[in-house]
Amino acid sequence: MTGRGIVMVANMGDDSIAAYGSETYREVFRIKLTPAGTKLMSTNHFARGPVVGPGFLCQRKAADQLLAVNIYDDSLSIIDLPSHRVVNTIFAGNRPNRLEVFEQCNRAFVTNYDSDSVSVIDLCTQQIIGQIPCGIMPQSIVLNKLNNCLYIANTGSNRISVIDALFMDKTDCLEVDGYPVDICCDDTGQKLYAIVQAHESQQHNCLIEYDIESGRKSRCTRLGTMPVDLVCDDNMERLYVLDAMDNRLTIIDSIGFSVLEEIKLGKMPVSQSLEADGKHLHVACMMDNRLYSVDLNTGLVTDTILTGVEPACVLALC
C-alpha cells in the first residue's frame, strides 16, 4: 500500500514522516528519521528537540521512492516506499529547502537557502555532481517538462532564476516586482504562476501569471496577508493558495483570474497536495499539528486528523 490512496506528511518537529489513508484518514505507517552525521550538533541540541527536520517531500515514481529534504542536518533521505525503509541519507547542501526530480536524467535538484545555490544529485550514484549558483535565498523550484527548464523562486531578491536541467546551467532570470515565495507551472508548460510578497513600498501580496515564452507578466490578482503555498489544477482550471496568517485556502479561477471561494482552515496552513482523482485537497496546518481534507466540489472540510509535531509538507502519492 504505497501508491494511490496514501497521503504522506513530513513532521519537521519530531523527525518523522507519517502515512495516512486518503479515504479513512487513519495512520498506515510512520518512518522515524535519524541524523546522518553530515552536520555537527551539540549534545544540548540533541536533547532539546528535532535534529533532522524533514521539511519537503517528493515522489520518485520510477524507483518507487520517497525523497525527503531535511532542513536541520542538511541532508536528503531516500526512502523505499514498499518497505518503508530509509535506504540512504546523503548531504544535500546548505539548508536544503525544496526539491524537484528530473526523471529523464535520474537527477534531483535541491535549493540551498543558505548558499544561494542549487545542488544537482545523481540519483543512481546518490552523490552531488554539481552546484548551480542562483539568486538570494532560493526556495521553491519547479520543472517545466515542455522545455526542460527549472524555475527557482529566490525569496531574498526580486528574481526567478531559470536553469537548463539537461546542461545544469543558469540561462536566464525573470524580474519580479516583489519577493517570489512559491511558483508552479501549468501542464502545458506555457504559464508560470508565482506568489509574490510585497516590497516595503507596496501594499499588497499578489499572485502573478507569466508567459513562459516571453517571460512577461500577463495577469495579477491580490492575495491575503501571508500567502505561502500554491498549487495549479489544470483539470478544474483553478489555482489554490494557502495563507499561513489568514488561515485560509483561496480558490482562484485560472481562466478569469478571479477569486472563486475562500475556505477557513486550521492554524498556519503551509502545505497542500491534490489527490490523484482531483476531488480532494490535503492541507497541513503547522500550528495545529493537523491534516485537513477539503472536498473541492462542496468547499467543505470533510476530515481532519492529528499529525506529528509541526507538519511542514503533505504529499498525496500517485
PDB file of C-alpha atoms in Angstrom:
ATOM      1  CA  MET A   1       0.000   0.000   0.000  1.00  0.00           C
ATOM      2  CA  THR A   2       2.417   2.661  -1.242  1.00  0.00           C
ATOM      3  CA  GLY A   3       0.662   4.231  -4.223  1.00  0.00           C
ATOM      4  CA  ARG A   4      -2.658   5.960  -4.703  1.00  0.00           C
ATOM      5  CA  GLY A   5      -4.732   6.365  -1.593  1.00  0.00           C
ATOM      6  CA  ILE A   6      -1.759   7.248   0.618  1.00  0.00           C
ATOM      7  CA  VAL A   7      -1.002  10.736   1.942  1.00  0.00           C
ATOM      8  CA  MET A   8       2.489  11.394   3.324  1.00  0.00           C
ATOM      9  CA  VAL A   9       3.203  14.083   5.928  1.00  0.00           C
ATOM     10  CA  ALA A  10       6.667  15.355   6.893  1.00  0.00           C
ATOM     11  CA  ASN A  11       6.724  16.296  10.587  1.00  0.00           C
ATOM     12  CA  MET A  12       9.594  18.733  10.995  1.00  0.00           C
ATOM     13  CA  GLY A  13       9.203  18.996  14.764  1.00  0.00           C
ATOM     14  CA  ASP A  14       9.637  15.304  15.623  1.00  0.00           C
ATOM     15  CA  ASP A  15      11.791  13.967  12.754  1.00  0.00           C
ATOM     16  CA  SER A  16       9.113  11.664  11.359  1.00  0.00           C
ATOM     17  CA  ILE A  17       7.214  11.000   8.137  1.00  0.00           C
ATOM     18  CA  ALA A  18       3.699   9.622   8.593  1.00  0.00           C
ATOM     19  CA  ALA A  19       1.435   7.918   6.050  1.00  0.00           C
ATOM     20  CA  TYR A  20      -2.372   8.135   6.150  1.00  0.00           C
ATOM     21  CA  GLY A  21      -5.118   6.530   4.101  1.00  0.00           C
ATOM     22  CA  SER A  22      -6.655   9.275   1.968  1.00  0.00           C
ATOM     23  CA  GLU A  23     -10.182   7.924   2.456  1.00  0.00           C
ATOM     24  CA  THR A  24     -10.008   6.733   6.069  1.00  0.00           C
ATOM     25  CA  TYR A  25      -7.575   9.406   7.348  1.00  0.00           C
ATOM     26  CA  ARG A  26      -6.064   6.776   9.618  1.00  0.00           C
ATOM     27  CA  GLU A  27      -2.334   6.312  10.063  1.00  0.00           C
ATOM     28  CA  VAL A  28      -0.939   3.443   7.968  1.00  0.00           C
ATOM     29  CA  PHE A  29       2.736   3.622   8.920  1.00  0.00           C
ATOM     30  CA  ARG A  30       5.351   6.035  10.260  1.00  0.00           C
ATOM     31  CA  ILE A  31       9.034   6.422   9.448  1.00  0.00           C
ATOM     32  CA  LYS A  32      11.439   7.807  12.047  1.00  0.00           C
ATOM     33  CA  LEU A  33      14.416   9.688  10.639  1.00  0.00           C
ATOM     34  CA  THR A  34      17.833   9.775  12.308  1.00  0.00           C
ATOM     35  CA  PRO A  35      20.700  12.205  11.632  1.00  0.00           C
ATOM     36  CA  ALA A  36      23.297  11.074   9.129  1.00  0.00           C
ATOM     37  CA  GLY A  37      26.153  12.877  10.827  1.00  0.00           C
ATOM     38  CA  THR A  38      26.622  15.315   7.966  1.00  0.00           C
ATOM     39  CA  LYS A  39      26.308  18.298  10.271  1.00  0.00           C
ATOM     40  CA  LEU A  40      27.910  18.676  13.697  1.00  0.00           C
ATOM     41  CA  MET A  41      25.499  19.326  16.531  1.00  0.00           C
ATOM     42  CA  SER A  42      25.998  19.747  20.251  1.00  0.00           C
ATOM     43  CA  THR A  43      24.668  17.325  22.843  1.00  0.00           C
ATOM     44  CA  ASN A  44      22.328  20.033  24.097  1.00  0.00           C
ATOM     45  CA  HIS A  45      20.747  20.305  20.656  1.00  0.00           C
ATOM     46  CA  PHE A  46      20.081  16.566  20.553  1.00  0.00           C
ATOM     47  CA  ALA A  47      18.439  16.752  23.973  1.00  0.00           C
ATOM     48  CA  ARG A  48      16.380  19.771  23.056  1.00  0.00           C
ATOM     49  CA  GLY A  49      14.383  18.514  20.105  1.00  0.00           C
ATOM     50  CA  PRO A  50      14.441  17.518  16.437  1.00  0.00           C
ATOM     51  CA  VAL A  51      17.790  17.184  14.678  1.00  0.00           C
ATOM     52  CA  VAL A  52      16.801  16.105  11.146  1.00  0.00           C
ATOM     53  CA  GLY A  53      13.791  18.298  10.343  1.00  0.00           C
ATOM     54  CA  PRO A  54      12.071  16.831   7.263  1.00  0.00           C
ATOM     55  CA  GLY A  55      10.656  19.879   5.504  1.00  0.00           C
ATOM     56  CA  PHE A  56       9.752  18.792   1.987  1.00  0.00           C
ATOM     57  CA  LEU A  57       8.729  15.569   0.212  1.00  0.00           C
ATOM     58  CA  CYS A  58       8.904  14.462  -3.408  1.00  0.00           C
ATOM     59  CA  GLN A  59       7.922  11.180  -5.042  1.00  0.00           C
ATOM     60  CA  ARG A  60      10.323   9.441  -7.415  1.00  0.00           C
ATOM     61  CA  LYS A  61       7.840   7.305  -9.296  1.00  0.00           C
ATOM     62  CA  ALA A  62      10.282   5.370 -11.491  1.00  0.00           C
ATOM     63  CA  ALA A  63      12.043   3.865  -8.467  1.00  0.00           C
ATOM     64  CA  ASP A  64       9.042   3.785  -6.089  1.00  0.00           C
ATOM     65  CA  GLN A  65      10.903   6.058  -3.702  1.00  0.00           C
ATOM     66  CA  LEU A  66      10.115   8.996  -1.465  1.00  0.00           C
ATOM     67  CA  LEU A  67      12.717  11.753  -1.165  1.00  0.00           C
ATOM     68  CA  ALA A  68      12.752  13.892   1.975  1.00  0.00           C
ATOM     69  CA  VAL A  69      14.666  17.169   2.241  1.00  0.00           C
ATOM     70  CA  ASN A  70      15.889  17.626   5.822  1.00  0.00           C
ATOM     71  CA  ILE A  71      16.479  21.207   6.921  1.00  0.00           C
ATOM     72  CA  TYR A  72      18.261  20.744  10.254  1.00  0.00           C
ATOM     73  CA  ASP A  73      21.051  18.330   9.256  1.00  0.00           C
ATOM     74  CA  ASP A  74      21.389  19.432   5.611  1.00  0.00           C
ATOM     75  CA  SER A  75      20.520  16.013   4.227  1.00  0.00           C
ATOM     76  CA  LEU A  76      18.357  14.165   1.734  1.00  0.00           C
ATOM     77  CA  SER A  77      16.712  10.927   2.882  1.00  0.00           C
ATOM     78  CA  ILE A  78      15.961   8.324   0.211  1.00  0.00           C
ATOM     79  CA  ILE A  79      13.087   6.077   1.292  1.00  0.00           C
ATOM     80  CA  ASP A  80      11.968   2.812  -0.306  1.00  0.00           C
ATOM     81  CA  LEU A  81       8.178   3.025  -0.294  1.00  0.00           C
ATOM     82  CA  PRO A  82       7.323  -0.711  -0.445  1.00  0.00           C
ATOM     83  CA  SER A  83       9.450  -1.497   2.631  1.00  0.00           C
ATOM     84  CA  HIS A  84       9.007   1.895   4.361  1.00  0.00           C
ATOM     85  CA  ARG A  85      12.775   1.963   4.984  1.00  0.00           C
ATOM     86  CA  VAL A  86      15.364   4.705   4.647  1.00  0.00           C
ATOM     87  CA  VAL A  87      17.878   3.223   2.198  1.00  0.00           C
ATOM     88  CA  ASN A  88      20.320   6.137   2.245  1.00  0.00           C
ATOM     89  CA  THR A  89      20.839   9.612   3.648  1.00  0.00           C
ATOM     90  CA  ILE A  90      23.215  11.959   1.854  1.00  0.00           C
ATOM     91  CA  PHE A  91      24.451  15.529   2.151  1.00  0.00           C
ATOM     92  CA  ALA A  92      22.185  17.809   0.104  1.00  0.00           C
ATOM     93  CA  GLY A  93      23.586  21.328   0.581  1.00  0.00           C
ATOM     94  CA  ASN A  94      23.491  24.261   3.000  1.00  0.00           C
ATOM     95  CA  ARG A  95      19.985  24.410   4.478  1.00  0.00           C
ATOM     96  CA  PRO A  96      18.247  22.456   1.721  1.00  0.00           C
ATOM     97  CA  ASN A  97      14.737  23.730   1.208  1.00  0.00           C
ATOM     98  CA  ARG A  98      12.839  22.320  -1.786  1.00  0.00           C
ATOM     99  CA  LEU A  99      13.373  19.553  -4.308  1.00  0.00           C
ATOM    100  CA  GLU A 100      12.470  18.697  -7.891  1.00  0.00           C
ATOM    101  CA  VAL A 101      13.118  15.353  -9.602  1.00  0.00           C
ATOM    102  CA  PHE A 102      14.079  15.151 -13.283  1.00  0.00           C
ATOM    103  CA  GLU A 103      13.178  11.527 -14.031  1.00  0.00           C
ATOM    104  CA  GLN A 104      14.553  11.652 -17.581  1.00  0.00           C
ATOM    105  CA  CYS A 105      18.131  12.065 -16.287  1.00  0.00           C
ATOM    106  CA  ASN A 106      17.753  10.451 -12.833  1.00  0.00           C
ATOM    107  CA  ARG A 107      18.654  13.721 -11.150  1.00  0.00           C
ATOM    108  CA  ALA A 108      17.342  15.643  -8.189  1.00  0.00           C
ATOM    109  CA  PHE A 109      17.702  19.409  -7.907  1.00  0.00           C
ATOM    110  CA  VAL A 110      17.733  20.836  -4.356  1.00  0.00           C
ATOM    111  CA  THR A 111      17.560  24.535  -3.488  1.00  0.00           C
ATOM    112  CA  ASN A 112      20.056  25.616  -0.808  1.00  0.00           C
ATOM    113  CA  TYR A 113      18.646  28.536   1.138  1.00  0.00           C
ATOM    114  CA  ASP A 114      21.898  29.490   2.915  1.00  0.00           C
ATOM    115  CA  SER A 115      24.329  29.225  -0.007  1.00  0.00           C
ATOM    116  CA  ASP A 116      22.217  30.729  -2.816  1.00  0.00           C
ATOM    117  CA  SER A 117      22.651  27.667  -4.987  1.00  0.00           C
ATOM    118  CA  VAL A 118      21.018  24.521  -6.355  1.00  0.00           C
ATOM    119  CA  SER A 119      22.585  21.112  -5.685  1.00  0.00           C
ATOM    120  CA  VAL A 120      22.437  18.561  -8.502  1.00  0.00           C
ATOM    121  CA  ILE A 121      22.229  14.989  -7.189  1.00  0.00           C
ATOM    122  CA  ASP A 122      22.716  11.884  -9.313  1.00  0.00           C
ATOM    123  CA  LEU A 123      20.032   9.525  -8.013  1.00  0.00           C
ATOM    124  CA  CYS A 124      21.837   6.458  -9.383  1.00  0.00           C
ATOM    125  CA  THR A 125      25.126   7.098  -7.563  1.00  0.00           C
ATOM    126  CA  GLN A 126      23.335   9.130  -4.862  1.00  0.00           C
ATOM    127  CA  GLN A 127      26.002  11.837  -4.849  1.00  0.00           C
ATOM    128  CA  ILE A 128      26.157  15.562  -5.569  1.00  0.00           C
ATOM    129  CA  ILE A 129      27.512  16.068  -9.083  1.00  0.00           C
ATOM    130  CA  GLY A 130      27.176  19.831  -9.338  1.00  0.00           C
ATOM    131  CA  GLN A 131      26.273  23.160  -7.736  1.00  0.00           C
ATOM    132  CA  ILE A 132      24.474  25.831  -9.745  1.00  0.00           C
ATOM    133  CA  PRO A 133      24.508  29.422  -8.444  1.00  0.00           C
ATOM    134  CA  CYS A 134      21.166  31.224  -8.426  1.00  0.00           C
ATOM    135  CA  GLY A 135      19.629  34.193  -6.605  1.00  0.00           C
ATOM    136  CA  ILE A 136      19.422  35.091  -2.918  1.00  0.00           C
ATOM    137  CA  MET A 137      17.655  32.624  -0.589  1.00  0.00           C
ATOM    138  CA  PRO A 138      16.286  30.170  -3.182  1.00  0.00           C
ATOM    139  CA  GLN A 139      13.204  28.312  -2.027  1.00  0.00           C
ATOM    140  CA  SER A 140      10.557  26.975  -4.400  1.00  0.00           C
ATOM    141  CA  ILE A 141      11.644  25.063  -7.511  1.00  0.00           C
ATOM    142  CA  VAL A 142       9.578  23.674 -10.385  1.00  0.00           C
ATOM    143  CA  LEU A 143      10.420  21.748 -13.558  1.00  0.00           C
ATOM    144  CA  ASN A 144       8.778  22.737 -16.833  1.00  0.00           C
ATOM    145  CA  LYS A 145       8.582  19.438 -18.722  1.00  0.00           C
ATOM    146  CA  LEU A 146       7.938  21.207 -22.022  1.00  0.00           C
ATOM    147  CA  ASN A 147      11.317  22.973 -22.209  1.00  0.00           C
ATOM    148  CA  ASN A 148      13.249  21.007 -19.516  1.00  0.00           C
ATOM    149  CA  CYS A 149      13.910  24.209 -17.598  1.00  0.00           C
ATOM    150  CA  LEU A 150      13.865  24.682 -13.843  1.00  0.00           C
ATOM    151  CA  TYR A 151      12.389  27.834 -12.321  1.00  0.00           C
ATOM    152  CA  ILE A 152      13.616  28.885  -8.868  1.00  0.00           C
ATOM    153  CA  ALA A 153      11.938  31.449  -6.619  1.00  0.00           C
ATOM    154  CA  ASN A 154      14.638  33.490  -4.855  1.00  0.00           C
ATOM    155  CA  THR A 155      12.865  34.805  -1.770  1.00  0.00           C
ATOM    156  CA  GLY A 156      15.655  37.230  -0.863  1.00  0.00           C
ATOM    157  CA  SER A 157      15.547  39.073  -4.172  1.00  0.00           C
ATOM    158  CA  ASN A 158      13.160  40.042  -6.945  1.00  0.00           C
ATOM    159  CA  ARG A 159      14.334  37.315  -9.301  1.00  0.00           C
ATOM    160  CA  ILE A 160      13.160  33.937 -10.583  1.00  0.00           C
ATOM    161  CA  SER A 161      16.176  32.015 -11.882  1.00  0.00           C
ATOM    162  CA  VAL A 162      15.893  29.829 -14.989  1.00  0.00           C
ATOM    163  CA  ILE A 163      18.153  26.749 -15.218  1.00  0.00           C
ATOM    164  CA  ASP A 164      18.581  24.288 -18.082  1.00  0.00           C
ATOM    165  CA  ALA A 165      18.037  20.929 -16.351  1.00  0.00           C
ATOM    166  CA  LEU A 166      19.830  18.945 -19.066  1.00  0.00           C
ATOM    167  CA  PHE A 167      23.008  21.031 -19.179  1.00  0.00           C
ATOM    168  CA  MET A 168      22.839  22.108 -15.498  1.00  0.00           C
ATOM    169  CA  ASP A 169      23.415  25.751 -16.363  1.00  0.00           C
ATOM    170  CA  LYS A 170      21.683  29.005 -15.440  1.00  0.00           C
ATOM    171  CA  THR A 171      20.253  30.562 -18.593  1.00  0.00           C
ATOM    172  CA  ASP A 172      18.054  33.490 -17.581  1.00  0.00           C
ATOM    173  CA  CYS A 173      16.313  35.452 -14.818  1.00  0.00           C
ATOM    174  CA  LEU A 174      12.776  36.772 -14.644  1.00  0.00           C
ATOM    175  CA  GLU A 175      12.419  40.078 -12.821  1.00  0.00           C
ATOM    176  CA  VAL A 176       9.618  40.116 -10.243  1.00  0.00           C
ATOM    177  CA  ASP A 177       8.037  43.133  -8.576  1.00  0.00           C
ATOM    178  CA  GLY A 178       8.445  41.782  -5.034  1.00  0.00           C
ATOM    179  CA  TYR A 179       9.748  38.644  -3.310  1.00  0.00           C
ATOM    180  CA  PRO A 180       8.758  35.363  -5.022  1.00  0.00           C
ATOM    181  CA  VAL A 181       7.746  32.779  -2.413  1.00  0.00           C
ATOM    182  CA  ASP A 182       6.231  29.862  -4.329  1.00  0.00           C
ATOM    183  CA  ILE A 183       5.894  29.021  -8.014  1.00  0.00           C
ATOM    184  CA  CYS A 184       4.279  26.416 -10.266  1.00  0.00           C
ATOM    185  CA  CYS A 185       3.733  25.732 -13.983  1.00  0.00           C
ATOM    186  CA  ASP A 186       0.590  24.715 -15.786  1.00  0.00           C
ATOM    187  CA  ASP A 187       0.512  21.350 -17.565  1.00  0.00           C
ATOM    188  CA  THR A 188       1.027  22.932 -20.979  1.00  0.00           C
ATOM    189  CA  GLY A 189       4.335  24.471 -19.887  1.00  0.00           C
ATOM    190  CA  GLN A 190       3.240  27.844 -21.237  1.00  0.00           C
ATOM    191  CA  LYS A 191       2.372  29.636 -17.997  1.00  0.00           C
ATOM    192  CA  LEU A 192       4.274  30.212 -14.776  1.00  0.00           C
ATOM    193  CA  TYR A 193       2.440  31.265 -11.621  1.00  0.00           C
ATOM    194  CA  ALA A 194       4.169  32.950  -8.685  1.00  0.00           C
ATOM    195  CA  ILE A 195       3.133  34.038  -5.210  1.00  0.00           C
ATOM    196  CA  VAL A 196       4.909  37.363  -4.764  1.00  0.00           C
ATOM    197  CA  GLN A 197       5.140  39.014  -1.365  1.00  0.00           C
ATOM    198  CA  ALA A 198       5.194  42.783  -1.487  1.00  0.00           C
ATOM    199  CA  HIS A 199       8.183  45.070  -1.016  1.00  0.00           C
ATOM    200  CA  GLU A 200       8.015  47.506   1.876  1.00  0.00           C
ATOM    201  CA  SER A 201       6.839  50.199  -0.544  1.00  0.00           C
ATOM    202  CA  GLN A 202       3.994  48.060  -1.867  1.00  0.00           C
ATOM    203  CA  GLN A 203       0.619  47.454  -0.277  1.00  0.00           C
ATOM    204  CA  HIS A 204      -0.475  44.004  -1.395  1.00  0.00           C
ATOM    205  CA  ASN A 205       0.822  40.491  -1.928  1.00  0.00           C
ATOM    206  CA  CYS A 206      -0.083  39.109  -5.338  1.00  0.00           C
ATOM    207  CA  LEU A 207      -0.478  36.034  -7.483  1.00  0.00           C
ATOM    208  CA  ILE A 208       1.156  36.748 -10.836  1.00  0.00           C
ATOM    209  CA  GLU A 209       0.885  34.869 -14.119  1.00  0.00           C
ATOM    210  CA  TYR A 210       3.851  34.927 -16.516  1.00  0.00           C
ATOM    211  CA  ASP A 211       4.051  33.896 -20.142  1.00  0.00           C
ATOM    212  CA  ILE A 212       6.993  31.469 -20.200  1.00  0.00           C
ATOM    213  CA  GLU A 213       7.994  32.062 -23.832  1.00  0.00           C
ATOM    214  CA  SER A 214       8.288  35.843 -23.467  1.00  0.00           C
ATOM    215  CA  GLY A 215       8.988  35.974 -19.725  1.00  0.00           C
ATOM    216  CA  ARG A 216       6.459  38.779 -19.383  1.00  0.00           C
ATOM    217  CA  LYS A 217       3.829  39.275 -16.711  1.00  0.00           C
ATOM    218  CA  SER A 218       0.374  38.745 -18.158  1.00  0.00           C
ATOM    219  CA  ARG A 219      -2.018  38.966 -15.186  1.00  0.00           C
ATOM    220  CA  CYS A 220      -2.097  39.674 -11.471  1.00  0.00           C
ATOM    221  CA  THR A 221      -4.568  39.276  -8.607  1.00  0.00           C
ATOM    222  CA  ARG A 222      -4.401  40.416  -4.997  1.00  0.00           C
ATOM    223  CA  LEU A 223      -3.798  37.914  -2.176  1.00  0.00           C
ATOM    224  CA  GLY A 224      -4.033  37.957   1.625  1.00  0.00           C
ATOM    225  CA  THR A 225      -1.640  38.681   4.475  1.00  0.00           C
ATOM    226  CA  MET A 226       0.879  35.830   4.153  1.00  0.00           C
ATOM    227  CA  PRO A 227       0.405  33.588   1.089  1.00  0.00           C
ATOM    228  CA  VAL A 228       2.903  30.722   1.218  1.00  0.00           C
ATOM    229  CA  ASP A 229       1.877  27.771  -0.966  1.00  0.00           C
ATOM    230  CA  LEU A 230       0.499  27.411  -4.487  1.00  0.00           C
ATOM    231  CA  VAL A 231      -0.982  24.510  -6.490  1.00  0.00           C
ATOM    232  CA  CYS A 232      -2.209  24.567 -10.093  1.00  0.00           C
ATOM    233  CA  ASP A 233      -5.171  22.333 -11.020  1.00  0.00           C
ATOM    234  CA  ASP A 234      -5.431  22.335 -14.818  1.00  0.00           C
ATOM    235  CA  ASN A 235      -8.324  19.873 -14.932  1.00  0.00           C
ATOM    236  CA  MET A 236     -10.548  22.155 -12.857  1.00  0.00           C
ATOM    237  CA  GLU A 237      -8.924  25.347 -14.225  1.00  0.00           C
ATOM    238  CA  ARG A 238      -8.165  26.515 -10.711  1.00  0.00           C
ATOM    239  CA  LEU A 239      -5.290  27.753  -8.578  1.00  0.00           C
ATOM    240  CA  TYR A 240      -5.137  27.020  -4.843  1.00  0.00           C
ATOM    241  CA  VAL A 241      -3.336  29.421  -2.495  1.00  0.00           C
ATOM    242  CA  LEU A 242      -2.697  28.857   1.216  1.00  0.00           C
ATOM    243  CA  ASP A 243      -2.349  31.827   3.564  1.00  0.00           C
ATOM    244  CA  ALA A 244      -0.432  30.992   6.759  1.00  0.00           C
ATOM    245  CA  MET A 245      -1.591  34.069   8.663  1.00  0.00           C
ATOM    246  CA  ASP A 246      -5.195  34.375   7.486  1.00  0.00           C
ATOM    247  CA  ASN A 247      -5.620  30.582   7.984  1.00  0.00           C
ATOM    248  CA  ARG A 248      -7.462  30.069   4.732  1.00  0.00           C
ATOM    249  CA  LEU A 249      -7.440  28.462   1.316  1.00  0.00           C
ATOM    250  CA  THR A 250      -8.190  30.770  -1.600  1.00  0.00           C
ATOM    251  CA  ILE A 251      -9.508  29.200  -4.807  1.00  0.00           C
ATOM    252  CA  ILE A 252      -8.809  31.228  -7.950  1.00  0.00           C
ATOM    253  CA  ASP A 253     -10.232  30.746 -11.439  1.00  0.00           C
ATOM    254  CA  SER A 254      -7.182  30.311 -13.697  1.00  0.00           C
ATOM    255  CA  ILE A 255      -9.169  31.467 -16.758  1.00  0.00           C
ATOM    256  CA  GLY A 256     -10.733  34.634 -15.394  1.00  0.00           C
ATOM    257  CA  PHE A 257      -8.025  35.089 -12.718  1.00  0.00           C
ATOM    258  CA  SER A 258     -10.612  35.965 -10.085  1.00  0.00           C
ATOM    259  CA  VAL A 259     -11.273  34.606  -6.595  1.00  0.00           C
ATOM    260  CA  LEU A 260     -13.979  31.929  -6.587  1.00  0.00           C
ATOM    261  CA  GLU A 261     -14.025  30.958  -2.927  1.00  0.00           C
ATOM    262  CA  GLU A 262     -12.227  31.285   0.406  1.00  0.00           C
ATOM    263  CA  ILE A 263     -12.222  28.361   2.855  1.00  0.00           C
ATOM    264  CA  LYS A 264     -11.250  28.678   6.522  1.00  0.00           C
ATOM    265  CA  LEU A 265      -8.743  26.142   7.807  1.00  0.00           C
ATOM    266  CA  GLY A 266      -6.748  25.424  10.967  1.00  0.00           C
ATOM    267  CA  LYS A 267      -3.839  27.480  12.238  1.00  0.00           C
ATOM    268  CA  MET A 268      -0.942  28.152   9.872  1.00  0.00           C
ATOM    269  CA  PRO A 269      -1.654  26.131   6.715  1.00  0.00           C
ATOM    270  CA  VAL A 270       1.716  25.743   4.995  1.00  0.00           C
ATOM    271  CA  SER A 271       1.465  22.871   2.512  1.00  0.00           C
ATOM    272  CA  GLN A 272      -1.143  21.299   0.230  1.00  0.00           C
ATOM    273  CA  SER A 273      -1.375  18.382  -2.177  1.00  0.00           C
ATOM    274  CA  LEU A 274      -4.055  17.466  -4.675  1.00  0.00           C
ATOM    275  CA  GLU A 275      -5.487  13.941  -4.540  1.00  0.00           C
ATOM    276  CA  ALA A 276      -4.977  11.886  -7.716  1.00  0.00           C
ATOM    277  CA  ASP A 277      -8.701  11.972  -8.527  1.00  0.00           C
ATOM    278  CA  GLY A 278      -8.718  15.774  -8.255  1.00  0.00           C
ATOM    279  CA  LYS A 279     -11.682  15.767  -5.886  1.00  0.00           C
ATOM    280  CA  HIS A 280      -9.895  16.446  -2.609  1.00  0.00           C
ATOM    281  CA  LEU A 281      -7.107  18.710  -1.424  1.00  0.00           C
ATOM    282  CA  HIS A 282      -4.983  17.712   1.578  1.00  0.00           C
ATOM    283  CA  VAL A 283      -3.666  20.577   3.723  1.00  0.00           C
ATOM    284  CA  ALA A 284      -1.083  20.502   6.533  1.00  0.00           C
ATOM    285  CA  CYS A 285      -1.550  23.099   9.282  1.00  0.00           C
ATOM    286  CA  MET A 286       1.689  23.504  11.200  1.00  0.00           C
ATOM    287  CA  MET A 287       0.485  25.250  14.347  1.00  0.00           C
ATOM    288  CA  ASP A 288      -2.481  22.898  14.781  1.00  0.00           C
ATOM    289  CA  ASN A 289      -0.420  19.760  14.077  1.00  0.00           C
ATOM    290  CA  ARG A 290      -3.274  18.661  11.829  1.00  0.00           C
ATOM    291  CA  LEU A 291      -4.012  17.358   8.365  1.00  0.00           C
ATOM    292  CA  TYR A 292      -7.227  18.540   6.701  1.00  0.00           C
ATOM    293  CA  SER A 293      -9.138  17.112   3.737  1.00  0.00           C
ATOM    294  CA  VAL A 294     -11.065  19.639   1.634  1.00  0.00           C
ATOM    295  CA  ASP A 295     -13.815  18.491  -0.735  1.00  0.00           C
ATOM    296  CA  LEU A 296     -13.245  20.685  -3.793  1.00  0.00           C
ATOM    297  CA  ASN A 297     -16.784  20.196  -5.091  1.00  0.00           C
ATOM    298  CA  THR A 298     -18.502  21.430  -1.928  1.00  0.00           C
ATOM    299  CA  GLY A 299     -15.743  23.600  -0.456  1.00  0.00           C
ATOM    300  CA  LEU A 300     -16.139  21.837   2.896  1.00  0.00           C
ATOM    301  CA  VAL A 301     -13.530  20.340   5.216  1.00  0.00           C
ATOM    302  CA  THR A 302     -14.610  16.694   5.279  1.00  0.00           C
ATOM    303  CA  ASP A 303     -11.975  15.186   7.563  1.00  0.00           C
ATOM    304  CA  THR A 304      -9.071  16.020   9.856  1.00  0.00           C
ATOM    305  CA  ILE A 305      -6.510  14.126  11.898  1.00  0.00           C
ATOM    306  CA  LEU A 306      -3.696  14.919  14.307  1.00  0.00           C
ATOM    307  CA  THR A 307      -0.254  14.565  12.737  1.00  0.00           C
ATOM    308  CA  GLY A 308       3.178  14.666  14.301  1.00  0.00           C
ATOM    309  CA  VAL A 309       4.791  17.871  15.525  1.00  0.00           C
ATOM    310  CA  GLU A 310       4.990  20.774  13.057  1.00  0.00           C
ATOM    311  CA  PRO A 311       3.804  19.180   9.810  1.00  0.00           C
ATOM    312  CA  ALA A 312       5.738  21.064   7.133  1.00  0.00           C
ATOM    313  CA  CYS A 313       4.785  19.210   3.960  1.00  0.00           C
ATOM    314  CA  VAL A 314       1.988  16.981   2.677  1.00  0.00           C
ATOM    315  CA  LEU A 315       2.186  14.799  -0.431  1.00  0.00           C
ATOM    316  CA  ALA A 316      -0.563  12.632  -1.927  1.00  0.00           C
ATOM    317  CA  LEU A 317       1.144   9.714  -3.663  1.00  0.00           C
ATOM    318  CA  CYS A 318       0.122   8.895  -7.209  1.00  0.00           C
TER     319      CYS A 318
END
